[in-house]
mmCIF file of C-alpha atoms in Angstrom:
data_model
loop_
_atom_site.group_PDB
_atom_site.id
_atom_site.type_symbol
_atom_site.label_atom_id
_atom_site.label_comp_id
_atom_site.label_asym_id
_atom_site.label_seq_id
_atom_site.Cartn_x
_atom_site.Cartn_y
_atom_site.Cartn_z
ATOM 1 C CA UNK A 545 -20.945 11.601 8.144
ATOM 2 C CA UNK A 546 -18.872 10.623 5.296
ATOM 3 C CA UNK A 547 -16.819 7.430 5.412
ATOM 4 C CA UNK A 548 -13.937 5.656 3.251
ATOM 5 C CA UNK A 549 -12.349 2.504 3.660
ATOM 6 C CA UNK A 550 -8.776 1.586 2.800
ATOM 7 C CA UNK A 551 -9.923 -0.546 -0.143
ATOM 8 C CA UNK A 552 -11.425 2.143 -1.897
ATOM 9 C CA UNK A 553 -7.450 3.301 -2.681
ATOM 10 C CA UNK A 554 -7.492 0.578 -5.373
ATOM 11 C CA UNK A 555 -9.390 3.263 -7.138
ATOM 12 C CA UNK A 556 -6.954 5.905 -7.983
ATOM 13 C CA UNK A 557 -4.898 3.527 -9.878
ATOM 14 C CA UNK A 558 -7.848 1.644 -11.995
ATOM 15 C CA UNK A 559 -8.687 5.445 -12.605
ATOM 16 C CA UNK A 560 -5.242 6.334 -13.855
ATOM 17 C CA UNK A 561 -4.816 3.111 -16.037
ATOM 18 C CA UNK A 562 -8.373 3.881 -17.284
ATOM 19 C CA UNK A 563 -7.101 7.607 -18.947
ATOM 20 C CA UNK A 564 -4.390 5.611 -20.191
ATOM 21 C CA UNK A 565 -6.698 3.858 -22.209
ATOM 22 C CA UNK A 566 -8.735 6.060 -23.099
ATOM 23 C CA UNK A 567 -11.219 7.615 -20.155
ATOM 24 C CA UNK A 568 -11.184 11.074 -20.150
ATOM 25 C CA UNK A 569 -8.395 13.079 -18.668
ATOM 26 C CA UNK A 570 -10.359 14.054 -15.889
ATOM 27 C CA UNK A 571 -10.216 11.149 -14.598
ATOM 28 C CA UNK A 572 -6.525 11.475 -13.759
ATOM 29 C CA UNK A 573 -6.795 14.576 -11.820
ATOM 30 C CA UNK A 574 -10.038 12.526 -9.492
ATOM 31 C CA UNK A 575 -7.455 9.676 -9.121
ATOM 32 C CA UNK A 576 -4.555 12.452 -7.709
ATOM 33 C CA UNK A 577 -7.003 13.673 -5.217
ATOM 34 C CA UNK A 578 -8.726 10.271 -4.201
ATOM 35 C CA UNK A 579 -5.284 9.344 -3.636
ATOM 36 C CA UNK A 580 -3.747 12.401 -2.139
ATOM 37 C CA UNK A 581 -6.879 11.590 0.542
ATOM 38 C CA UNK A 582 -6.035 7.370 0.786
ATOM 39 C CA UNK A 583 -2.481 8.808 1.754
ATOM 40 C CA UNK A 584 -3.301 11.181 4.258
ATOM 41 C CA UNK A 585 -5.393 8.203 5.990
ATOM 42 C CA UNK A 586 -1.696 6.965 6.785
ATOM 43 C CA UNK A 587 0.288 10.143 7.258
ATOM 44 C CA UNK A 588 -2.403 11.516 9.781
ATOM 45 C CA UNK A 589 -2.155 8.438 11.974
ATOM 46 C CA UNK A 590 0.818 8.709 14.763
ATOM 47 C CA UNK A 591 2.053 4.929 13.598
ATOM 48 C CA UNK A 592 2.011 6.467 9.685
ATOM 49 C CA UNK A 593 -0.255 3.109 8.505
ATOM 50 C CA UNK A 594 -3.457 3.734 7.860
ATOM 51 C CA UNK A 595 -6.384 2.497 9.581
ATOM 52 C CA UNK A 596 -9.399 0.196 8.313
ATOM 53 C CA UNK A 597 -11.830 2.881 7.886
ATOM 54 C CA UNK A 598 -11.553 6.841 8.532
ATOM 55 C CA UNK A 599 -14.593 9.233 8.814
ATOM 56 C CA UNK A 600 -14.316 12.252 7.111
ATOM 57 C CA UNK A 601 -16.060 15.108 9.202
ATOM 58 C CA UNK A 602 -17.744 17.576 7.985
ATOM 59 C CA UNK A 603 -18.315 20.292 10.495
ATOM 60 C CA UNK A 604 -18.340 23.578 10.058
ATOM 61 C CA UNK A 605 -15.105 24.655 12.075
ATOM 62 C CA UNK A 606 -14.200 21.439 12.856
ATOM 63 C CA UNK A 607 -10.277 20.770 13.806
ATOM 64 C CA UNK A 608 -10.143 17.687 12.554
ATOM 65 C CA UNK A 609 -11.312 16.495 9.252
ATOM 66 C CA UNK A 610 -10.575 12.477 9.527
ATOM 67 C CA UNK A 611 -11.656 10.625 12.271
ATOM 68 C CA UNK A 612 -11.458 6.950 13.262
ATOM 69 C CA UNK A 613 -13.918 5.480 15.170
ATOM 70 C CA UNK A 614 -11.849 2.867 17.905
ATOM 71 C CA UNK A 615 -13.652 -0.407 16.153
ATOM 72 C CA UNK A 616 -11.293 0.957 12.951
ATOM 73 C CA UNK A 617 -8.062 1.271 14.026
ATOM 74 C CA UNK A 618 -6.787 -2.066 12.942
ATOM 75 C CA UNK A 619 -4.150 -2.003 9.807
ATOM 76 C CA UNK A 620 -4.384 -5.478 7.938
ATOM 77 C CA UNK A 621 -1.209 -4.364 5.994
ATOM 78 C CA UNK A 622 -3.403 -4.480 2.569
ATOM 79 C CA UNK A 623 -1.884 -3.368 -0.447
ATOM 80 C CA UNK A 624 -4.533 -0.938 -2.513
ATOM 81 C CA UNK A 625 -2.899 2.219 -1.970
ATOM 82 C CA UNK A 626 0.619 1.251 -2.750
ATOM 83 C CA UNK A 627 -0.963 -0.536 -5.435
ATOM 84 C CA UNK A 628 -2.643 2.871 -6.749
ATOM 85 C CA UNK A 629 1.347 4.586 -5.955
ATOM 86 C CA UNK A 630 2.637 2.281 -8.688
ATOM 87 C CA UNK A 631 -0.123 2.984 -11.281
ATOM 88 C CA UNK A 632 0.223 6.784 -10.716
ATOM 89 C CA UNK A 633 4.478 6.993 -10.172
ATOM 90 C CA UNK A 634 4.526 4.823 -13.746
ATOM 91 C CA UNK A 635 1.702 6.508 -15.426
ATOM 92 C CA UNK A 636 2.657 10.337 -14.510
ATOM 93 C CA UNK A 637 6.354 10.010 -13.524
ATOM 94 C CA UNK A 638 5.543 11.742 -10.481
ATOM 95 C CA UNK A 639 8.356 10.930 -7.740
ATOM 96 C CA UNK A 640 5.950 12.113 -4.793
ATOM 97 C CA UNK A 641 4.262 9.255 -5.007
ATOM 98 C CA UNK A 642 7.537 6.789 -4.952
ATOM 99 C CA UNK A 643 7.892 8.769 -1.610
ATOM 100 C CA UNK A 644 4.498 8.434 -0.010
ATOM 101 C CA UNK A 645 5.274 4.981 -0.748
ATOM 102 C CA UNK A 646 8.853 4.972 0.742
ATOM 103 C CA UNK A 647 7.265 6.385 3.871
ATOM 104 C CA UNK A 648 4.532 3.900 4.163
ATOM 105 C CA UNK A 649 7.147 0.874 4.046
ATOM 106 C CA UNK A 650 8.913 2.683 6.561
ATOM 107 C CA UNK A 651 6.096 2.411 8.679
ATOM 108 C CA UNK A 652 5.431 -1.074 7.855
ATOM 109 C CA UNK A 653 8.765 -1.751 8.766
ATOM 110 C CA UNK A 654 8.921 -0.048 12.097
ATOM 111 C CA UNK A 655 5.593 -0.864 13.567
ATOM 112 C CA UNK A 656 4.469 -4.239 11.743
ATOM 113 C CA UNK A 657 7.844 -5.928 10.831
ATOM 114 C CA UNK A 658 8.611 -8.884 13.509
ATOM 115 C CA UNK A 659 11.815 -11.481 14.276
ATOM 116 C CA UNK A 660 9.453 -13.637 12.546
ATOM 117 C CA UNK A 661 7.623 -12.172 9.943
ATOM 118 C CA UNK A 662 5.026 -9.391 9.639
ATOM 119 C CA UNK A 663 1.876 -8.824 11.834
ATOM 120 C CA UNK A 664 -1.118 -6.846 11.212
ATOM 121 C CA UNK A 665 -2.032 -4.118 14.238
ATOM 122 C CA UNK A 666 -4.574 -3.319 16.145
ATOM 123 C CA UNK A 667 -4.094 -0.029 16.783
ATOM 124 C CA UNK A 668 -2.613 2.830 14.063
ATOM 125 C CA UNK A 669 -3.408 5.969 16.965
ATOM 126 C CA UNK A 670 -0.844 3.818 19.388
ATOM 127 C CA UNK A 671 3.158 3.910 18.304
ATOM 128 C CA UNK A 672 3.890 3.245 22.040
ATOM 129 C CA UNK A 673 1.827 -0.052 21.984
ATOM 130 C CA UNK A 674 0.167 -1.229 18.253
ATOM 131 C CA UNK A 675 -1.008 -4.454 19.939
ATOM 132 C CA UNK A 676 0.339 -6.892 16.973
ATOM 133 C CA UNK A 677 -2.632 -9.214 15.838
ATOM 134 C CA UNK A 678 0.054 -11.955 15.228
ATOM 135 C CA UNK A 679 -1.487 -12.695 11.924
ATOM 136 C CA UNK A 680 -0.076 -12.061 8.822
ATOM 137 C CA UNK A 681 -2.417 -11.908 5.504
ATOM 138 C CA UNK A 682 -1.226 -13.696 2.378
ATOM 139 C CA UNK A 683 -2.113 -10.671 0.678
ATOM 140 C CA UNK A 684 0.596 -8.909 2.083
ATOM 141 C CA UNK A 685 3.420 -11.487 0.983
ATOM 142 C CA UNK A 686 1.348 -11.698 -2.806
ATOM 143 C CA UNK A 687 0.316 -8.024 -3.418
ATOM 144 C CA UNK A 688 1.620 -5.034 -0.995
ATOM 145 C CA UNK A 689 5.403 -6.268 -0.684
ATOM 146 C CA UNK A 690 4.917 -7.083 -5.357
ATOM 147 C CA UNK A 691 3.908 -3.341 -5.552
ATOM 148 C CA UNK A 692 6.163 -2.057 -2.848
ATOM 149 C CA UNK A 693 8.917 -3.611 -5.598
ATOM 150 C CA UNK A 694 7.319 -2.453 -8.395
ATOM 151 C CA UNK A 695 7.481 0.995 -6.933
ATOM 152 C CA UNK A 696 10.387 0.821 -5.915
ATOM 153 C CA UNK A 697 12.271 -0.435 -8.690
ATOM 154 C CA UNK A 698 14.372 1.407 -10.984
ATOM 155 C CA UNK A 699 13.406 0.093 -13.791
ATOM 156 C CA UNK A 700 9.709 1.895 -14.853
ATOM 157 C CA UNK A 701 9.470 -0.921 -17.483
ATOM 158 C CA UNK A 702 9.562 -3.567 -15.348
ATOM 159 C CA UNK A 703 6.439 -6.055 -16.380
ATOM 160 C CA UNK A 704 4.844 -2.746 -18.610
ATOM 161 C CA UNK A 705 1.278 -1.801 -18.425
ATOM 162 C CA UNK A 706 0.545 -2.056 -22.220
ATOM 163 C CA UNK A 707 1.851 -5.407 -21.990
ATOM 164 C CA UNK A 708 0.412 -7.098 -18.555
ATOM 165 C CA UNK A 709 -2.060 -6.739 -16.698
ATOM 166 C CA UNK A 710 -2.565 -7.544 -12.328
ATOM 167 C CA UNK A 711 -5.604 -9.301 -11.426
ATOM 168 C CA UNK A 712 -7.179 -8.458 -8.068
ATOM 169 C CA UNK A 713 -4.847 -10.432 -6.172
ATOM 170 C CA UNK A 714 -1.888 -9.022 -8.135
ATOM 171 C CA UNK A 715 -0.956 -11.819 -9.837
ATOM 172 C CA UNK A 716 0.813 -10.963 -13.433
ATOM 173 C CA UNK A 717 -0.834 -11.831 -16.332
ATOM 174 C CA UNK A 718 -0.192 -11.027 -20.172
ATOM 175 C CA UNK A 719 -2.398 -9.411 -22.426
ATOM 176 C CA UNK A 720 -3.584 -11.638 -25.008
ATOM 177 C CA UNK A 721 -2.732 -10.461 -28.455
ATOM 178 C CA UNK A 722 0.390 -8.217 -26.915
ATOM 179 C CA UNK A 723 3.287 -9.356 -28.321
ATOM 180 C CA UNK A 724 6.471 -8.861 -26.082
#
């Protein structure tokens, strides 16, 4: 059986960026359907956040093609698939994926947001009772909630691709040699 975890979905977007720069066009359409898939793993799920790991099943007939295994249905509120929504909303102009995104941060904000903060979840298949981890990454303060803005902001230009550049903890940094 097949498997993906969530932090594959950084993919799509380092694909997309990649055309940009000169990887073959192809490569945009494989980073549409890689994340077409990452956002299913959250639109499938009854809580709408995607869990850890999904298993992609195979069978001939079968009704269900993802399946998560009850060890994986923890969301740790990362940030590679909104992170791939902002690569492929700026890159394409595509406003589909400015509402996947709006529709994960609505489920962020229903089933994860607390008096006190944020807290990952144990359990995606449970709306009724997520079972809060009361634990909050840094990565979700640093990276999701800095590409949930970038997404959502109304100004495409904001901190341009041709002129910076996120590392892997989505910290800004300028090209060298780019002048602004």
């Amino acid at each position: 059986m097949c498997w993906q975890d969530h932090l594959v979905c950084y993919l799509p977007g380092t694909l997309a960026l990649g055309t940009r720069n000169g990887l073959p066009t192809h490569h945009l359409e494989l980073a549409k359907r890689l994340l077409r898939t990452c956002f299913e793993m959250y639109r499938r799920m009854p809580t709408g956040l995607s869990p850890e790991i999904v298993y992609f099943n195979q069978a001939p007939g079968a009704s269900e093609d993802i399946i998560v295994k009850a060890a994986d249905t923890h969301n740790l509120l990362r940030p590679e698939t909104v992170e791939s929504l902002v690569y492929l909303y700026r890159l394409t102009g595509n406003k589909t994926y400015r509402e996947w995104g709006w529709r994960i941060f609505q489920s962020f904000e229903k089933y994860t947001r607390l008096p006190e903060g944020y807290s990952s979840i144990n359990n995606v298949k449970n709306p009724g009772n997520p079972n809060y981890r009361n634990k909050m990454e840094s990565f979700f303060l640093a990276e999701t909630l800095k590409y949930f803005f970038l997404l959502f902001s109304d100004d495409r230009d904001l901190l341009p691709f041709d002129k910076f550049i996120f590392n892997t903890e989505a910290h800004v940094l300028p090209i060298l040699g780019v002048h602004r």
